[in-house]
Amino acid sequence: MAWSLNSCTALVIDPSANSRSTLSGQLRDLGIPNVVQCSKLSDARRRLETGAYDLVLCEMDFPEDGGGRRHGGQDLLDELQRAGLLPWSTIFVMVTDERSYAKVVEAAESSLDAYLLKPFTTQVLRERVLNAHRRRVELEQIYLAMDGDRMDEAVALCRQRFESRGPFWRYATRLGIELMMRLGRHEPALAWLDELLAEQPLAWARLDKVRCLQARHQAGAAMQQLKALIEGDPGCVDAQDLLGRTWLGQGRLSDALEAFTRAATLTPGDLRRQQRLGMLSCYLGDWAGGTRALERVRAMGATSKSFDDQSMVLLAVSCFRQRDSKALGRAVAALQQTLDAAPEEARARRHLALGRTLDRLLQRQPEAAEAALAELAADRLESDFDLEAGWNLLTGLAATARENLELAEAPTWVREVGLRFMGSRTAAELLTPTVAAVPAWAEALQAAQTELSDTTEQALRHSAAGDPQTAVATLLAQAERTLSARLLDTARGVIGRDAEQLGELSVIQARVREVARRVGSHAGGLPPGLGEQSRQGIRLRVDAARG
């Protein structure tokens, strides 16, 4: 692993011009020729998303933003790690003063390479940087195995270092457990975590144990562990994140919002957390609070890879609700730019279609609005038409109703969206409020939910009566008709449980694959902006190259 100071590229992130100048000078004194400076976290985020740096020196504290919220280097580091945007080869050094020293030491287990306590000399800087590089050298074989996609070998090397308690064994242990969980080996990962936790009650290990328990469908034990972790450490922001996502999956959206609010409050500079809070607030009808959060997100980094264009869609809906045609026009222009940059992206095309629908409605161009909404609806039976797209379509329909524009296709579209998504409690909680102002549409969604429940119960009665063949045939036929992920998942469950009683299993499995292709891989999931973010941890060098 060739590495030397005179071949490094460094990034200095500090709000103070004097401090940036001092740090840059010290790096050049070390022989580092390429030093880039940033005064804002948004600029630093963009540079780290799009470029590769060997060394990052980042100030811990930044000034308050316009809303009186403090944020800083730790927020940026956490966000980059969760998003998988920080390569393992990048050395990240936090610079701080005495006031924030304890926070940095507490964060040292979060893959922070080093900290520097102001003021410091060039020699101290050299020692910290070279010591951080020692970890790269010590764990070189693990990283090389990961780069070569030899994950079993990488896990074995991590395990060896854990058992021998060799240098950097804690970091290697975390790496090994992360890899095992990515590979779906939750039972051995759980055993390893129990070994580690018997020695040290590390927060990240306790959180990974919760994830393992959830993956093994031990929901009760997972929630007990998670609540205990939060009770003991209310400031564990990743635990608040996980609690919120757990509530989301159970359809307890108000509880999820509370957890996401706590997480966003703890990390006001984290773009993704603020964005998720703003999105869910809007979905739940708090347009004032949600819009404020999403406006902050847009100001923090509208050009960031972490920025989800559904945020711009929600801001467009908010502008429509406020009858702000100028702001709505700017939002539509931003959505157009996104599509221009990726003209083959169906999601970007659908986003723009809703934006145009709302814009044309405010401009009193009903025919153009109807045409734009029809473009969005045209995808409703496609495999990549997910819950977000369903919400957007219903929101567009509700907007036409608000403007007294009657669409002949509206009842059909509402029913089809309902049959596809209302099998999930979470989806029902998200979709139902969008059409509440039109009683016939609200009733259509409720009827679709009832139909899905009745189909499931009828099929399970066949299975319980010893006739899984009829159960599976019914579920697959109805899943193909409705494109319901719930019915497809139920069919898979019956097949897994009663496989020995089913004839021509290979034929059935082929049918399942065909139905799954039509239903789509995301039909039963959360809207992208609310789904699980990448956990703190690994980004391989090859990942960085793909950017």
PDB file of N, CA, C and O in Angstrom, residues 291 295 298 312-333 355-364 402-403:
ATOM      1  N   THR A 291     -42.016  22.011   5.250  1.00  0.00           N
ATOM      2  CA  THR A 291     -41.438  22.938   4.278  1.00  0.00           C
ATOM      3  C   THR A 291     -40.241  23.670   4.863  1.00  0.00           C
ATOM      4  O   THR A 291     -39.218  23.852   4.175  1.00  0.00           O
ATOM      5  N   GLU A 295     -36.633  23.432   3.161  1.00  0.00           N
ATOM      6  CA  GLU A 295     -35.951  24.652   2.707  1.00  0.00           C
ATOM      7  C   GLU A 295     -34.544  24.710   3.293  1.00  0.00           C
ATOM      8  O   GLU A 295     -33.597  25.132   2.618  1.00  0.00           O
ATOM      9  N   ARG A 298     -32.442  22.320   1.274  1.00  0.00           N
ATOM     10  CA  ARG A 298     -32.072  22.881  -0.017  1.00  0.00           C
ATOM     11  C   ARG A 298     -30.942  23.894   0.140  1.00  0.00           C
ATOM     12  O   ARG A 298     -30.014  23.931  -0.673  1.00  0.00           O
ATOM     13  N   MET A 312     -37.696  18.353  -3.602  1.00  0.00           N
ATOM     14  CA  MET A 312     -38.121  19.449  -4.469  1.00  0.00           C
ATOM     15  C   MET A 312     -39.571  19.269  -4.885  1.00  0.00           C
ATOM     16  O   MET A 312     -40.320  20.249  -5.016  1.00  0.00           O
ATOM     17  N   VAL A 313     -39.986  18.023  -5.076  1.00  0.00           N
ATOM     18  CA  VAL A 313     -41.393  17.755  -5.403  1.00  0.00           C
ATOM     19  C   VAL A 313     -42.289  18.218  -4.254  1.00  0.00           C
ATOM     20  O   VAL A 313     -43.315  18.883  -4.466  1.00  0.00           O
ATOM     21  N   LEU A 314     -41.901  17.881  -3.029  1.00  0.00           N
ATOM     22  CA  LEU A 314     -42.709  18.275  -1.875  1.00  0.00           C
ATOM     23  C   LEU A 314     -42.731  19.789  -1.709  1.00  0.00           C
ATOM     24  O   LEU A 314     -43.758  20.373  -1.330  1.00  0.00           O
ATOM     25  N   LEU A 315     -41.611  20.448  -1.996  1.00  0.00           N
ATOM     26  CA  LEU A 315     -41.605  21.915  -1.959  1.00  0.00           C
ATOM     27  C   LEU A 315     -42.528  22.478  -3.035  1.00  0.00           C
ATOM     28  O   LEU A 315     -43.209  23.494  -2.817  1.00  0.00           O
ATOM     29  N   ALA A 316     -42.580  21.821  -4.191  1.00  0.00           N
ATOM     30  CA  ALA A 316     -43.503  22.257  -5.243  1.00  0.00           C
ATOM     31  C   ALA A 316     -44.953  22.118  -4.784  1.00  0.00           C
ATOM     32  O   ALA A 316     -45.786  23.007  -5.022  1.00  0.00           O
ATOM     33  N   VAL A 317     -45.267  21.006  -4.115  1.00  0.00           N
ATOM     34  CA  VAL A 317     -46.632  20.818  -3.592  1.00  0.00           C
ATOM     35  C   VAL A 317     -46.957  21.907  -2.577  1.00  0.00           C
ATOM     36  O   VAL A 317     -48.061  22.469  -2.566  1.00  0.00           O
ATOM     37  N   SER A 318     -45.973  22.221  -1.726  1.00  0.00           N
ATOM     38  CA  SER A 318     -46.178  23.275  -0.723  1.00  0.00           C
ATOM     39  C   SER A 318     -46.439  24.617  -1.403  1.00  0.00           C
ATOM     40  O   SER A 318     -47.324  25.379  -0.986  1.00  0.00           O
ATOM     41  N   CYS A 319     -45.678  24.913  -2.457  1.00  0.00           N
ATOM     42  CA  CYS A 319     -45.893  26.163  -3.202  1.00  0.00           C
ATOM     43  C   CYS A 319     -47.298  26.200  -3.801  1.00  0.00           C
ATOM     44  O   CYS A 319     -47.978  27.242  -3.802  1.00  0.00           O
ATOM     45  N   PHE A 320     -47.752  25.072  -4.331  1.00  0.00           N
ATOM     46  CA  PHE A 320     -49.100  24.998  -4.905  1.00  0.00           C
ATOM     47  C   PHE A 320     -50.148  25.258  -3.823  1.00  0.00           C
ATOM     48  O   PHE A 320     -51.115  26.009  -4.049  1.00  0.00           O
ATOM     49  N   ARG A 321     -49.958  24.667  -2.656  1.00  0.00           N
ATOM     50  CA  ARG A 321     -50.909  24.849  -1.566  1.00  0.00           C
ATOM     51  C   ARG A 321     -50.979  26.310  -1.135  1.00  0.00           C
ATOM     52  O   ARG A 321     -52.018  26.785  -0.705  1.00  0.00           O
ATOM     53  N   GLN A 322     -49.831  27.013  -1.247  1.00  0.00           N
ATOM     54  CA  GLN A 322     -49.778  28.422  -0.854  1.00  0.00           C
ATOM     55  C   GLN A 322     -50.108  29.360  -2.016  1.00  0.00           C
ATOM     56  O   GLN A 322     -50.070  30.583  -1.853  1.00  0.00           O
ATOM     57  N   ARG A 323     -50.377  28.801  -3.186  1.00  0.00           N
ATOM     58  CA  ARG A 323     -50.693  29.577  -4.392  1.00  0.00           C
ATOM     59  C   ARG A 323     -49.534  30.490  -4.780  1.00  0.00           C
ATOM     60  O   ARG A 323     -49.726  31.577  -5.310  1.00  0.00           O
ATOM     61  N   ASP A 324     -48.315  30.034  -4.540  1.00  0.00           N
ATOM     62  CA  ASP A 324     -47.117  30.817  -4.850  1.00  0.00           C
ATOM     63  C   ASP A 324     -46.596  30.363  -6.211  1.00  0.00           C
ATOM     64  O   ASP A 324     -45.761  29.461  -6.325  1.00  0.00           O
ATOM     65  N   SER A 325     -47.083  30.997  -7.267  1.00  0.00           N
ATOM     66  CA  SER A 325     -46.764  30.543  -8.616  1.00  0.00           C
ATOM     67  C   SER A 325     -45.298  30.769  -8.976  1.00  0.00           C
ATOM     68  O   SER A 325     -44.709  29.962  -9.707  1.00  0.00           O
ATOM     69  N   LYS A 326     -44.689  31.847  -8.471  1.00  0.00           N
ATOM     70  CA  LYS A 326     -43.290  32.112  -8.796  1.00  0.00           C
ATOM     71  C   LYS A 326     -42.375  31.053  -8.185  1.00  0.00           C
ATOM     72  O   LYS A 326     -41.483  30.514  -8.856  1.00  0.00           O
ATOM     73  N   ALA A 327     -42.581  30.763  -6.902  1.00  0.00           N
ATOM     74  CA  ALA A 327     -41.760  29.746  -6.244  1.00  0.00           C
ATOM     75  C   ALA A 327     -42.006  28.374  -6.859  1.00  0.00           C
ATOM     76  O   ALA A 327     -41.071  27.574  -7.019  1.00  0.00           O
ATOM     77  N   LEU A 328     -43.250  28.093  -7.235  1.00  0.00           N
ATOM     78  CA  LEU A 328     -43.552  26.822  -7.883  1.00  0.00           C
ATOM     79  C   LEU A 328     -42.825  26.729  -9.224  1.00  0.00           C
ATOM     80  O   LEU A 328     -42.274  25.675  -9.579  1.00  0.00           O
ATOM     81  N   GLY A 329     -42.790  27.825  -9.968  1.00  0.00           N
ATOM     82  CA  GLY A 329     -42.076  27.832 -11.242  1.00  0.00           C
ATOM     83  C   GLY A 329     -40.596  27.532 -11.068  1.00  0.00           C
ATOM     84  O   GLY A 329     -39.995  26.812 -11.874  1.00  0.00           O
ATOM     85  N   ARG A 330     -39.998  28.076  -9.988  1.00  0.00           N
ATOM     86  CA  ARG A 330     -38.581  27.806  -9.730  1.00  0.00           C
ATOM     87  C   ARG A 330     -38.357  26.337  -9.377  1.00  0.00           C
ATOM     88  O   ARG A 330     -37.368  25.729  -9.804  1.00  0.00           O
ATOM     89  N   ALA A 331     -39.293  25.757  -8.617  1.00  0.00           N
ATOM     90  CA  ALA A 331     -39.168  24.341  -8.268  1.00  0.00           C
ATOM     91  C   ALA A 331     -39.271  23.459  -9.507  1.00  0.00           C
ATOM     92  O   ALA A 331     -38.518  22.491  -9.675  1.00  0.00           O
ATOM     93  N   VAL A 332     -40.198  23.792 -10.397  1.00  0.00           N
ATOM     94  CA  VAL A 332     -40.359  23.020 -11.637  1.00  0.00           C
ATOM     95  C   VAL A 332     -39.108  23.147 -12.499  1.00  0.00           C
ATOM     96  O   VAL A 332     -38.650  22.172 -13.120  1.00  0.00           O
ATOM     97  N   ALA A 333     -38.517  24.337 -12.534  1.00  0.00           N
ATOM     98  CA  ALA A 333     -37.287  24.529 -13.304  1.00  0.00           C
ATOM     99  C   ALA A 333     -36.162  23.660 -12.748  1.00  0.00           C
ATOM    100  O   ALA A 333     -35.366  23.086 -13.517  1.00  0.00           O
ATOM    101  N   GLY A 355     -44.737  18.131 -10.958  1.00  0.00           N
ATOM    102  CA  GLY A 355     -44.461  19.557 -10.867  1.00  0.00           C
ATOM    103  C   GLY A 355     -45.177  20.355 -11.943  1.00  0.00           C
ATOM    104  O   GLY A 355     -45.768  21.420 -11.673  1.00  0.00           O
ATOM    105  N   ARG A 356     -45.161  19.857 -13.166  1.00  0.00           N
ATOM    106  CA  ARG A 356     -45.845  20.535 -14.265  1.00  0.00           C
ATOM    107  C   ARG A 356     -47.358  20.545 -14.057  1.00  0.00           C
ATOM    108  O   ARG A 356     -48.046  21.528 -14.389  1.00  0.00           O
ATOM    109  N   THR A 357     -47.896  19.449 -13.535  1.00  0.00           N
ATOM    110  CA  THR A 357     -49.332  19.398 -13.261  1.00  0.00           C
ATOM    111  C   THR A 357     -49.732  20.535 -12.331  1.00  0.00           C
ATOM    112  O   THR A 357     -50.696  21.277 -12.596  1.00  0.00           O
ATOM    113  N   LEU A 358     -48.994  20.676 -11.244  1.00  0.00           N
ATOM    114  CA  LEU A 358     -49.319  21.716 -10.264  1.00  0.00           C
ATOM    115  C   LEU A 358     -49.130  23.108 -10.860  1.00  0.00           C
ATOM    116  O   LEU A 358     -49.950  24.014 -10.644  1.00  0.00           O
ATOM    117  N   ASP A 359     -48.063  23.280 -11.615  1.00  0.00           N
ATOM    118  CA  ASP A 359     -47.778  24.584 -12.220  1.00  0.00           C
ATOM    119  C   ASP A 359     -48.870  24.983 -13.209  1.00  0.00           C
ATOM    120  O   ASP A 359     -49.350  26.132 -13.209  1.00  0.00           O
ATOM    121  N   ARG A 360     -49.287  24.040 -14.050  1.00  0.00           N
ATOM    122  CA  ARG A 360     -50.321  24.343 -15.044  1.00  0.00           C
ATOM    123  C   ARG A 360     -51.667  24.614 -14.371  1.00  0.00           C
ATOM    124  O   ARG A 360     -52.456  25.439 -14.847  1.00  0.00           O
ATOM    125  N   LEU A 361     -51.932  23.942 -13.258  1.00  0.00           N
ATOM    126  CA  LEU A 361     -53.179  24.204 -12.540  1.00  0.00           C
ATOM    127  C   LEU A 361     -53.211  25.633 -12.017  1.00  0.00           C
ATOM    128  O   LEU A 361     -54.234  26.323 -12.133  1.00  0.00           O
ATOM    129  N   LEU A 362     -52.095  26.094 -11.460  1.00  0.00           N
ATOM    130  CA  LEU A 362     -52.057  27.472 -10.951  1.00  0.00           C
ATOM    131  C   LEU A 362     -52.149  28.480 -12.086  1.00  0.00           C
ATOM    132  O   LEU A 362     -52.669  29.581 -11.920  1.00  0.00           O
ATOM    133  N   GLN A 363     -51.634  28.106 -13.248  1.00  0.00           N
ATOM    134  CA  GLN A 363     -51.691  28.994 -14.405  1.00  0.00           C
ATOM    135  C   GLN A 363     -53.029  28.897 -15.149  1.00  0.00           C
ATOM    136  O   GLN A 363     -53.211  29.517 -16.198  1.00  0.00           O
ATOM    137  N   ARG A 364     -53.935  28.098 -14.589  1.00  0.00           N
ATOM    138  CA  ARG A 364     -55.277  27.911 -15.181  1.00  0.00           C
ATOM    139  C   ARG A 364     -55.178  27.375 -16.606  1.00  0.00           C
ATOM    140  O   ARG A 364     -55.807  27.891 -17.545  1.00  0.00           O
ATOM    141  N   ARG A 402     -59.069  19.928  -6.236  1.00  0.00           N
ATOM    142  CA  ARG A 402     -59.079  21.229  -5.557  1.00  0.00           C
ATOM    143  C   ARG A 402     -59.387  22.353  -6.543  1.00  0.00           C
ATOM    144  O   ARG A 402     -60.006  23.358  -6.181  1.00  0.00           O
ATOM    145  N   GLU A 403     -58.955  22.167  -7.779  1.00  0.00           N
ATOM    146  CA  GLU A 403     -59.209  23.182  -8.817  1.00  0.00           C
ATOM    147  C   GLU A 403     -60.467  22.878  -9.625  1.00  0.00           C
ATOM    148  O   GLU A 403     -60.690  23.461 -10.690  1.00  0.00           O
TER     149      GLU A 403
END
